XYZ file of C-alpha atoms in Angstrom:
644
model
C -9.326 -84.945 2.583
C -6.241 -86.795 2.461
C -2.598 -85.585 4.233
C -0.663 -87.699 2.136
C -1.187 -87.517 -1.922
C -0.331 -90.519 -3.808
C -0.368 -88.618 -6.720
C 2.577 -86.630 -5.781
C 4.906 -88.325 -3.490
C 6.299 -91.743 -3.848
C 5.085 -94.514 -1.880
C 6.728 -96.279 0.567
C 6.250 -100.373 0.111
C 4.805 -101.626 3.464
C 3.969 -105.215 2.455
C 5.927 -106.706 5.311
C 3.600 -104.890 7.409
C 0.460 -106.793 8.539
C -2.206 -105.012 6.374
C -5.675 -105.435 7.678
C -8.190 -106.566 5.277
C -11.756 -106.438 5.650
C -13.128 -109.588 4.620
C -17.034 -108.398 5.187
C -16.995 -106.445 1.580
C -16.461 -110.121 -0.327
C -18.809 -111.504 1.739
C -21.607 -109.066 1.164
C -24.003 -109.358 -1.605
C -23.252 -106.146 -3.559
C -24.383 -105.449 -6.787
C -21.710 -106.143 -9.585
C -21.079 -102.788 -10.672
C -19.358 -102.109 -6.968
C -17.027 -104.852 -7.535
C -15.685 -104.476 -11.399
C -13.051 -107.307 -12.513
C -9.831 -106.131 -12.953
C -9.679 -107.050 -16.905
C -12.820 -104.742 -16.795
C -10.969 -102.038 -15.357
C -7.952 -102.408 -17.536
C -10.043 -102.134 -20.760
C -11.416 -99.011 -19.536
C -8.133 -97.392 -18.719
C -7.109 -98.185 -22.150
C -10.173 -96.673 -23.687
C -9.545 -93.514 -21.187
C -5.584 -93.201 -22.397
C -6.812 -93.367 -25.763
C -9.078 -90.403 -25.118
C -6.241 -88.591 -23.437
C -3.732 -89.061 -26.143
C -6.133 -87.808 -28.804
C -7.209 -84.953 -26.748
C -3.875 -83.438 -24.871
C -5.440 -79.876 -24.004
C -7.664 -80.195 -21.431
C -9.020 -77.461 -18.943
C -8.116 -77.282 -15.513
C -9.607 -79.420 -12.721
C -12.575 -78.064 -11.068
C -11.637 -76.908 -7.679
C -13.658 -77.819 -4.434
C -17.033 -76.333 -4.617
C -16.807 -72.912 -2.350
C -18.393 -74.469 0.849
C -19.941 -71.408 2.342
C -20.138 -71.384 6.103
C -23.217 -72.161 6.976
C -23.635 -69.112 8.826
C -24.720 -67.525 5.711
C -27.711 -69.286 5.784
C -28.639 -68.539 1.859
C -31.713 -70.824 0.890
C -30.860 -70.255 -2.819
C -27.606 -71.226 -4.415
C -25.458 -68.571 -5.583
C -25.925 -67.487 -9.319
C -23.402 -65.397 -11.108
C -25.396 -62.355 -11.875
C -25.429 -60.326 -15.213
C -24.229 -56.930 -14.641
C -24.933 -53.906 -16.369
C -23.453 -50.381 -16.238
C -25.534 -47.575 -15.646
C -24.105 -44.451 -17.417
C -26.284 -41.485 -18.118
C -23.447 -39.810 -20.444
C -22.952 -36.122 -20.480
C -26.717 -35.404 -21.417
C -28.932 -36.863 -18.492
C -31.752 -35.523 -20.020
C -31.495 -37.737 -23.114
C -33.322 -41.055 -23.140
C -31.078 -42.496 -25.591
C -28.347 -42.108 -23.058
C -29.522 -44.986 -21.082
C -30.360 -47.153 -23.854
C -30.642 -51.107 -23.017
C -29.694 -50.288 -19.096
C -33.110 -48.682 -18.567
C -35.020 -51.372 -20.881
C -33.438 -53.988 -18.831
C -34.454 -52.162 -15.471
C -38.197 -52.204 -17.048
C -38.418 -55.944 -17.094
C -42.164 -56.587 -15.512
C -40.768 -59.835 -13.553
C -37.807 -60.655 -11.657
C -34.358 -61.378 -12.832
C -31.261 -62.771 -11.619
C -29.581 -59.651 -11.998
C -31.976 -57.569 -10.119
C -30.865 -59.392 -6.652
C -27.578 -57.705 -6.249
C -29.384 -54.243 -7.063
C -31.942 -54.970 -4.279
C -29.385 -55.989 -1.609
C -27.110 -53.005 -2.451
C -24.034 -54.688 -1.293
C -20.639 -53.132 -1.540
C -19.105 -55.189 -4.340
C -22.302 -55.001 -6.184
C -22.445 -51.441 -6.078
C -19.032 -51.221 -7.427
C -19.641 -53.871 -9.999
C -23.123 -53.028 -11.292
C -22.240 -49.307 -11.394
C -18.892 -49.365 -12.771
C -16.814 -46.570 -11.533
C -19.405 -45.082 -9.279
C -17.286 -45.470 -6.193
C -18.744 -42.190 -4.345
C -22.154 -42.677 -3.020
C -23.296 -38.896 -3.568
C -22.337 -39.238 -7.209
C -24.171 -42.328 -7.536
C -27.377 -40.827 -5.887
C -26.954 -37.730 -8.477
C -26.823 -40.387 -11.450
C -29.386 -42.344 -10.321
C -31.923 -39.152 -9.882
C -30.943 -38.207 -13.321
C -32.010 -41.703 -14.875
C -35.173 -41.427 -12.575
C -35.987 -38.271 -14.471
C -35.561 -40.053 -17.833
C -37.442 -43.005 -16.884
C -40.578 -41.000 -15.687
C -40.285 -38.890 -19.040
C -39.945 -42.059 -21.131
C -42.902 -43.974 -19.455
C -41.183 -46.973 -18.149
C -43.080 -47.470 -15.086
C -40.717 -50.665 -13.634
C -37.577 -49.054 -14.425
C -38.779 -45.961 -12.369
C -40.102 -48.050 -9.610
C -36.801 -49.748 -9.233
C -34.796 -46.497 -9.705
C -36.942 -44.999 -6.883
C -36.286 -48.048 -4.682
C -32.286 -47.792 -5.048
C -32.783 -43.995 -4.171
C -34.834 -44.673 -1.283
C -32.132 -47.607 -0.058
C -29.353 -45.170 -0.564
C -30.665 -42.352 1.471
C -31.316 -44.884 4.177
C -27.730 -45.454 4.396
C -27.360 -41.774 4.854
C -30.156 -41.304 7.408
C -31.941 -39.191 5.356
C -35.191 -41.033 6.508
C -37.952 -38.654 5.195
C -36.242 -38.430 1.823
C -36.230 -42.135 1.766
C -40.001 -42.458 2.410
C -40.660 -39.896 -0.387
C -38.861 -42.426 -2.728
C -40.531 -45.452 -1.319
C -43.937 -44.086 -1.604
C -43.025 -43.209 -5.349
C -42.261 -46.623 -5.752
C -45.530 -47.601 -4.638
C -47.444 -45.468 -6.416
C -45.765 -46.353 -9.554
C -46.019 -49.972 -8.923
C -49.782 -49.642 -8.947
C -50.825 -53.186 -7.418
C -48.273 -55.045 -9.910
C -46.887 -58.026 -8.552
C -45.088 -59.312 -11.569
C -41.396 -58.499 -9.300
C -42.718 -59.646 -6.100
C -39.401 -59.500 -4.510
C -39.385 -55.667 -5.492
C -42.901 -55.372 -4.057
C -42.074 -56.913 -0.733
C -38.455 -54.822 -0.557
C -40.484 -51.562 -0.977
C -42.856 -52.783 1.484
C -40.706 -53.761 4.085
C -38.090 -50.949 3.650
C -40.960 -48.510 4.046
C -42.296 -49.709 6.878
C -38.463 -49.995 8.573
C -38.835 -46.374 7.952
C -42.262 -45.576 9.515
C -41.031 -47.705 12.472
C -38.177 -45.720 12.928
C -40.025 -42.191 12.225
C -42.503 -43.602 14.965
C -45.189 -43.063 12.379
C -48.057 -44.548 14.140
C -50.900 -43.821 11.397
C -48.807 -44.940 8.552
C -47.489 -47.783 10.421
C -51.212 -49.172 10.668
C -51.459 -48.802 7.154
C -48.192 -50.316 5.807
C -46.745 -52.566 8.619
C -49.547 -55.383 8.006
C -48.729 -55.592 4.211
C -45.172 -55.759 4.756
C -45.262 -58.458 7.546
C -47.717 -60.447 4.829
C -45.248 -60.068 2.203
C -42.271 -60.849 4.559
C -43.853 -63.806 5.844
C -45.438 -65.143 2.717
C -42.764 -64.399 0.012
C -40.774 -67.602 -0.888
C -37.189 -68.022 -1.347
C -34.862 -65.332 -0.986
C -35.682 -61.811 0.679
C -33.316 -59.154 0.327
C -30.542 -58.603 3.123
C -31.372 -55.351 4.548
C -34.695 -54.164 3.615
C -36.134 -55.490 6.925
C -34.477 -54.634 10.216
C -34.723 -56.535 13.351
C -37.827 -54.103 14.520
C -39.551 -55.214 11.750
C -38.502 -58.779 11.987
C -39.268 -58.990 15.681
C -42.784 -57.505 15.157
C -43.463 -60.062 12.645
C -42.524 -62.619 15.151
C -45.087 -61.163 17.505
C -47.585 -61.019 15.193
C -47.038 -64.477 14.038
C -47.271 -65.769 17.745
C -50.449 -64.137 18.442
C -52.120 -65.467 15.323
C -51.057 -69.136 16.459
C -49.489 -69.714 12.862
C -46.381 -72.008 13.296
C -45.660 -71.771 9.605
C -45.477 -67.644 9.916
C -43.734 -68.225 13.388
C -41.030 -70.414 11.914
C -40.511 -68.222 8.942
C -40.020 -64.902 11.234
C -37.626 -67.064 13.233
C -35.584 -68.229 10.456
C -35.406 -64.435 8.793
C -34.422 -63.269 12.145
C -31.585 -65.821 12.650
C -30.407 -65.043 9.135
C -30.348 -61.347 9.999
C -28.181 -61.952 13.211
C -26.062 -64.423 11.110
C -25.428 -61.641 8.694
C -24.366 -59.275 11.180
C -21.889 -61.871 12.607
C -24.008 -62.542 15.883
C -24.056 -66.223 15.910
C -25.223 -65.847 19.799
C -28.590 -63.732 19.275
C -29.173 -66.067 16.148
C -29.163 -69.060 18.091
C -32.480 -68.944 20.262
C -34.207 -68.328 16.932
C -32.929 -71.321 15.327
C -33.492 -73.668 18.221
C -37.251 -72.491 18.350
C -37.328 -73.229 14.667
C -36.142 -76.672 15.166
C -39.347 -77.242 17.510
C -41.943 -75.527 14.876
C -40.184 -77.471 12.089
C -42.346 -80.858 12.132
C -45.519 -78.588 11.834
C -43.852 -75.807 9.281
C -41.740 -77.934 7.238
C -44.589 -79.993 5.778
C -44.332 -78.724 2.056
C -42.058 -81.240 -0.008
C -39.008 -79.850 -1.829
C -38.399 -76.923 0.752
C -34.826 -76.354 1.368
C -34.942 -74.096 3.950
C -35.221 -76.225 6.847
C -32.098 -77.936 5.865
C -30.432 -74.353 5.633
C -31.779 -73.836 9.189
C -30.052 -76.801 10.600
C -26.908 -76.123 8.855
C -27.014 -72.672 10.336
C -27.430 -73.919 13.730
C -24.698 -76.608 13.500
C -22.545 -73.772 12.303
C -22.943 -72.154 15.218
C -22.744 -74.916 17.472
C -19.345 -75.778 15.902
C -17.949 -72.144 16.510
C -19.359 -72.767 20.339
C -17.109 -75.785 20.532
C -20.207 -78.064 20.785
C -19.338 -80.661 18.251
C -21.845 -83.298 19.176
C -24.785 -81.007 18.597
C -23.405 -79.635 15.508
C -23.189 -83.367 14.215
C -26.471 -84.172 15.560
C -27.901 -80.983 13.472
C -26.055 -82.104 10.415
C -27.673 -85.508 10.684
C -31.117 -84.276 11.122
C -30.409 -81.904 7.992
C -29.647 -84.711 5.749
C -32.694 -86.495 6.720
C -35.178 -83.689 6.746
C -34.750 -82.678 2.803
C -32.791 -83.198 -0.517
C -30.324 -80.490 -0.211
C -28.603 -78.877 -3.031
C -24.928 -79.828 -3.828
C -23.448 -77.021 -1.879
C -25.435 -77.951 1.167
C -24.634 -81.442 1.111
C -20.897 -80.845 0.853
C -21.228 -77.872 3.153
C -22.421 -80.883 5.523
C -19.641 -82.859 4.790
C -17.070 -80.032 5.652
C -19.061 -79.473 8.953
C -18.582 -83.456 9.935
C -14.698 -83.153 9.239
C -14.792 -79.919 11.539
C -16.582 -81.572 14.351
C -15.524 -85.240 14.050
C -12.911 -86.589 16.826
C -9.272 -85.802 15.827
C -8.709 -89.366 14.381
C -6.110 -91.076 12.021
C -8.869 -91.944 9.846
C -11.425 -89.817 7.928
C -14.916 -90.098 10.005
C -16.943 -92.783 8.327
C -20.207 -90.856 8.275
C -18.327 -88.515 5.543
C -19.763 -91.484 3.021
C -23.368 -90.673 3.524
C -22.850 -86.981 2.789
C -20.712 -87.730 -0.258
C -23.212 -90.076 -1.401
C -26.326 -87.400 -0.902
C -23.701 -85.104 -3.050
C -23.651 -87.377 -6.012
C -27.183 -87.801 -5.738
C -27.793 -83.990 -6.131
C -24.973 -83.617 -8.453
C -26.323 -86.423 -10.801
C -29.735 -84.118 -11.395
C -28.049 -80.859 -11.365
C -25.491 -78.947 -13.153
C -22.204 -79.640 -11.014
C -21.152 -82.618 -13.524
C -17.599 -81.225 -13.082
C -17.367 -82.464 -9.457
C -18.669 -85.708 -9.908
C -14.871 -87.009 -10.241
C -13.919 -84.964 -7.485
C -16.515 -86.569 -5.237
C -16.070 -90.257 -6.603
C -12.478 -89.784 -5.596
C -13.191 -88.643 -2.097
C -15.212 -91.783 -1.856
C -12.501 -94.197 -3.032
C -10.169 -92.417 -0.616
C -12.676 -92.789 2.439
C -13.311 -96.615 1.715
C -9.462 -97.168 1.197
C -8.744 -95.470 4.672
C -11.262 -97.885 6.038
C -10.169 -101.096 4.616
C -12.635 -101.499 1.984
C -10.277 -101.619 -0.916
C -12.933 -103.057 -3.101
C -15.473 -100.824 -3.174
C -12.715 -97.788 -3.033
C -11.335 -99.408 -6.479
C -14.951 -99.189 -8.063
C -15.492 -95.455 -6.853
C -12.048 -94.619 -8.185
C -12.553 -96.391 -11.602
C -16.029 -94.326 -11.717
C -13.875 -91.099 -10.831
C -11.550 -91.946 -14.025
C -14.319 -92.540 -16.408
C -15.866 -89.218 -15.294
C -13.090 -87.198 -15.398
C -11.930 -88.677 -18.983
C -15.583 -87.915 -20.347
C -15.235 -84.158 -19.334
C -11.938 -83.965 -20.483
C -10.256 -83.166 -16.968
C -6.246 -83.101 -16.448
C -6.565 -85.178 -13.309
C -6.850 -88.627 -15.275
C -3.338 -89.652 -14.964
C -3.387 -89.132 -11.446
C -6.546 -90.668 -10.951
C -5.118 -93.881 -12.698
C -2.101 -93.975 -10.447
C -4.086 -93.713 -7.370
C -6.271 -96.512 -9.016
C -3.272 -98.773 -9.874
C -2.274 -98.057 -5.752
C -5.802 -99.185 -4.565
C -4.800 -102.449 -6.684
C -1.596 -102.951 -5.074
C -3.210 -102.259 -1.524
C -5.892 -104.865 -2.352
C -3.112 -107.562 -3.331
C -3.923 -107.198 -7.234
C -0.543 -106.548 -8.233
C -0.999 -107.801 -11.839
C -4.072 -105.731 -12.133
C -1.864 -102.495 -10.728
C 0.825 -103.597 -13.138
C -1.427 -103.584 -16.329
C -2.523 -99.883 -15.709
C 1.022 -98.777 -14.805
C 2.175 -100.306 -17.957
C -0.391 -98.827 -19.951
C 0.481 -95.461 -18.442
C 4.033 -95.570 -19.584
C 3.021 -96.857 -22.823
C 0.583 -94.004 -23.556
C 3.508 -91.485 -22.602
C 1.139 -89.050 -21.399
C 2.606 -88.647 -17.812
C 4.803 -85.907 -16.698
C 8.540 -86.590 -15.585
C 7.173 -86.428 -12.160
C 4.446 -88.710 -12.752
C 6.895 -91.079 -14.310
C 8.526 -91.221 -11.335
C 5.840 -92.144 -9.427
C 4.567 -94.715 -11.787
C 7.888 -96.619 -12.086
C 8.479 -96.418 -8.145
C 4.846 -97.847 -7.888
C 5.664 -100.612 -10.593
C 8.528 -101.764 -8.597
C 6.468 -102.242 -5.457
C 4.022 -104.339 -7.815
C 6.690 -106.303 -9.436
C 8.227 -106.884 -5.783
C 4.913 -108.547 -4.809
C 4.674 -110.545 -7.643
C 8.317 -112.073 -7.291
C 9.905 -110.387 -10.260
C 13.100 -109.028 -8.049
C 15.312 -108.126 -11.019
C 12.460 -106.034 -12.791
C 11.721 -104.423 -9.595
C 15.437 -103.354 -9.007
C 15.435 -101.868 -12.175
C 12.162 -99.932 -11.729
C 13.579 -98.373 -8.445
C 16.793 -97.404 -10.175
C 14.622 -95.557 -12.897
C 12.423 -93.887 -9.916
C 15.741 -93.151 -8.113
C 17.132 -91.109 -11.255
C 13.884 -89.284 -11.909
C 14.020 -88.221 -8.324
C 17.636 -87.086 -8.131
C 17.030 -85.486 -11.607
C 14.005 -83.544 -10.050
C 16.004 -82.743 -7.187
C 13.275 -84.406 -4.803
C 15.115 -85.577 -1.800
C 12.058 -87.265 -0.156
C 11.012 -88.992 -2.999
C 14.793 -90.167 -3.028
C 14.529 -91.146 0.401
C 11.592 -93.352 -0.150
C 12.973 -95.238 -3.110
C 16.230 -95.954 -1.371
C 14.232 -97.576 1.492
C 12.176 -99.317 -1.083
C 15.614 -100.686 -2.391
C 16.372 -101.686 1.003
C 13.185 -103.815 1.268
C 13.839 -105.482 -1.851
C 17.399 -106.528 -0.856
C 15.894 -107.615 2.359
C 13.558 -110.040 0.682
C 16.268 -111.213 -1.704
C 18.351 -112.172 1.312
C 20.687 -109.257 1.255
C 20.272 -108.061 4.683
C 23.974 -106.389 4.590
C 22.890 -104.411 1.622
C 19.304 -103.857 2.925
C 20.801 -102.211 5.981
C 23.054 -99.850 3.862
C 20.103 -98.792 1.704
C 17.963 -98.029 4.830
C 20.775 -95.871 6.500
C 21.197 -93.820 3.351
C 17.396 -93.346 3.399
C 17.406 -92.135 7.122
C 20.417 -89.842 6.271
C 17.930 -88.093 3.688
C 14.898 -88.463 5.675
C 16.765 -86.663 8.947
C 17.839 -83.574 6.581
C 14.301 -82.797 5.593
C 12.507 -79.843 7.139
C 10.330 -80.662 10.304
C 6.991 -82.231 9.712
C 7.932 -83.449 6.174
C 8.008 -87.175 5.368
C 7.232 -88.220 9.019
C 5.029 -91.357 8.702
C 7.706 -92.736 6.306
C 10.715 -91.668 8.215
C 9.135 -93.380 11.250
C 8.686 -96.717 9.167
C 12.112 -96.800 7.782
C 13.530 -96.158 11.345
C 11.098 -99.323 12.708
C 12.385 -101.230 9.582
C 15.976 -100.981 10.796
C 15.170 -101.911 14.128
C 13.417 -104.917 13.008
C 16.457 -105.703 10.758
C 18.777 -105.059 14.107
C 16.372 -107.560 16.155
C 16.900 -110.177 13.474
C 20.880 -109.835 13.354
C 20.744 -109.637 17.290
C 21.708 -106.217 17.570
C 19.824 -105.390 20.408
C 21.430 -101.797 21.210
C 21.053 -100.415 17.962
C 17.392 -101.854 17.415
C 16.537 -99.977 20.683
C 17.917 -96.939 19.363
C 16.218 -97.222 16.100
C 12.772 -97.873 17.674
C 12.957 -94.992 20.130
C 14.091 -92.781 17.376
C 11.247 -93.497 15.498
C 8.901 -93.149 18.860
C 10.561 -89.728 19.186
C 9.940 -88.687 15.464
C 6.303 -89.639 15.582
C 5.662 -87.658 19.023
C 7.280 -84.592 17.528
C 5.385 -85.007 14.326
C 2.194 -85.688 16.274
C 1.485 -88.475 14.023
C -1.066 -90.966 15.929
C -0.551 -94.094 13.579
C 3.279 -93.869 13.581
C 3.396 -93.112 17.606
C 1.316 -96.407 17.441
C 3.597 -98.218 15.403
C 6.507 -97.273 17.415
C 5.175 -97.981 20.927
C 4.010 -101.466 19.711
C 7.370 -102.256 18.599
C 8.954 -100.944 21.845
C 6.358 -103.226 23.754
C 7.422 -106.247 21.908
C 11.214 -105.637 22.322
C 10.969 -105.254 26.228
C 8.672 -108.317 26.264
C 10.430 -110.603 24.150
C 13.846 -109.319 22.733
C 15.277 -107.674 25.992
C 12.848 -108.397 28.734
C 12.049 -105.590 31.100
C 8.838 -105.543 32.972
C 8.816 -101.964 34.094
C 9.473 -100.285 30.645
C 7.105 -102.808 29.388
C 4.440 -101.636 31.552
C 5.019 -97.844 30.813
C 5.026 -98.407 27.015
C 1.618 -100.792 27.212
C 0.066 -97.655 29.150
C 1.087 -95.301 26.707
C -0.194 -97.702 23.913
C -3.555 -97.709 25.816
C -3.782 -94.030 25.817
C -3.042 -93.898 22.212
C -5.667 -96.942 21.568
C -8.410 -94.792 23.623
C -7.699 -91.543 21.363
C -8.093 -93.355 18.402
C -11.204 -94.905 19.893
C -9.891 -98.776 19.105
C -11.976 -100.472 21.621
C -10.800 -104.187 20.438
C -7.151 -103.068 21.025
C -8.015 -101.095 24.425
C -9.363 -104.364 25.902
C -6.326 -106.304 24.476
C -3.988 -103.900 26.126
C -5.821 -103.812 29.544
C -5.702 -107.508 29.530
C -1.933 -107.534 29.165
C -1.094 -104.625 31.519
C -3.481 -106.410 34.310
C -0.900 -109.665 33.672
C 2.069 -107.177 33.669
C 1.012 -105.742 37.145
C 0.325 -109.322 38.433
C 3.905 -110.512 37.430
C 5.192 -107.533 39.280
C 3.704 -108.629 42.378
C 1.464 -105.278 42.294
C -2.468 -105.771 42.327
C -4.777 -102.772 41.744
């Protein structure tokens, strides 16, 4: 979720900048587990590192879960379906040639592996029927298998094979032949309802064929049963056995019978049908109607399809550039029902897509990430725990709640260590940086020194650790040790040919020299850092580059070098504008406002930069800063003799 990863790039020391601290966190009566003591965390870190040393071989970090677009509208989580290969061999009449495949197909009830067969999606066809890429060949083999199943007396296998043959005939527009297969499947089933999904699929497919052939007599017999199964079967319904005409008829019957539950189900199936065909405009009215029916139709506890409906509608609103409506749907979805891990993470992704483009992550993400934790706690997604905890830590840190961020990152460390993840070292580095931000440098030093002693870090990570150690040492007043750590980090960056990290270390060295009173030496190192930053490709290292230029401008201001200071401030502003980094723009324009109001007074330029700062404050939605700037600008105009 972040544009800058603390675990891959060296951190710039910003201790001289004003760090916004939220005091509310300490004043809240929060549970002790949310504010662990530094000694407690350090002991946890040592235990984790012992586990890392004893188990060096570890699995890859779980990737971010596949957050399916809400337009998929699936009401069941995707599961890996067991596949099998249908091969009749050279002798298609020999029942032994089919072996376990026909026995698997003859299962009396529904199994997960059957859903791919019933849907007949192209990937499933090529995966299940290995090697049968030609449909004509596939139909021939299925017909041979049907004959074997009939001779062997395997009714459920025969019914499933007839259904598949019928579906393939529909694809080839052989409707009469398809009708024969579907009717045979119904006859073989003989009233069995062990596989309700198959029964519903056969009836709806046969009804669709009768509707397309305009066979009124047969429609009167089959369509009511198909509609009852279509609207009454819970959970997943096959993707293509019910076409839009049958679903539209189901909606009409539901409306005429004044059943809100049936009408809601029909609207939902129609919305799914159009979403699958990439027709969001056609799906939207059915979803909006469904929203009106939900208070009456979604009374059953534990149902997941209402949440899927809201997320699907949110996705459509997002595609139509209606972010406020999308966010409203996401919010209602989170209040409607306890979703699956996939749906909660999908909600978080939609929030990110539709929130205003601000420097900080949207605060409402915390609600959905906490929901994801609750669903993961009771589900099988234990491997995602660490990822969600780390995301929560980053979110709280960005909004200034470093204490809670530390608590979440500590939980991420423990979770990853328990599962044997390879990200433990990265999580520990991030935890140490949170302690630095929380002005707990001794705690950060304890974590970083433990990491170096355990010898579990890669050379690149060692550079990160030594640079961060130097920042913590500087903040505790140990200048000599900080300089030694910076030198070690600089050697690592040069050995690994990483110019951006090298530039950051040189800038940090300059800040250390400035703290020690060596302003000339500080300027030398800052200029070396600027040379390296200016050679980097576009959009690489822009926030740090801006800060280093501003630091040079501040140094020149202190040394009464106004022309040089102005050049550095304007350079920093141009870099921030070119990179479109709002926070850097705000920092640079604040320095320019101060420069033209206090260092080299120029009321006209001061007004220009204050107005630009006002536009930035409005874009980042900072109401406090906006009010202060409006007051300042009004005073400036009054001093110019211009009243508005």
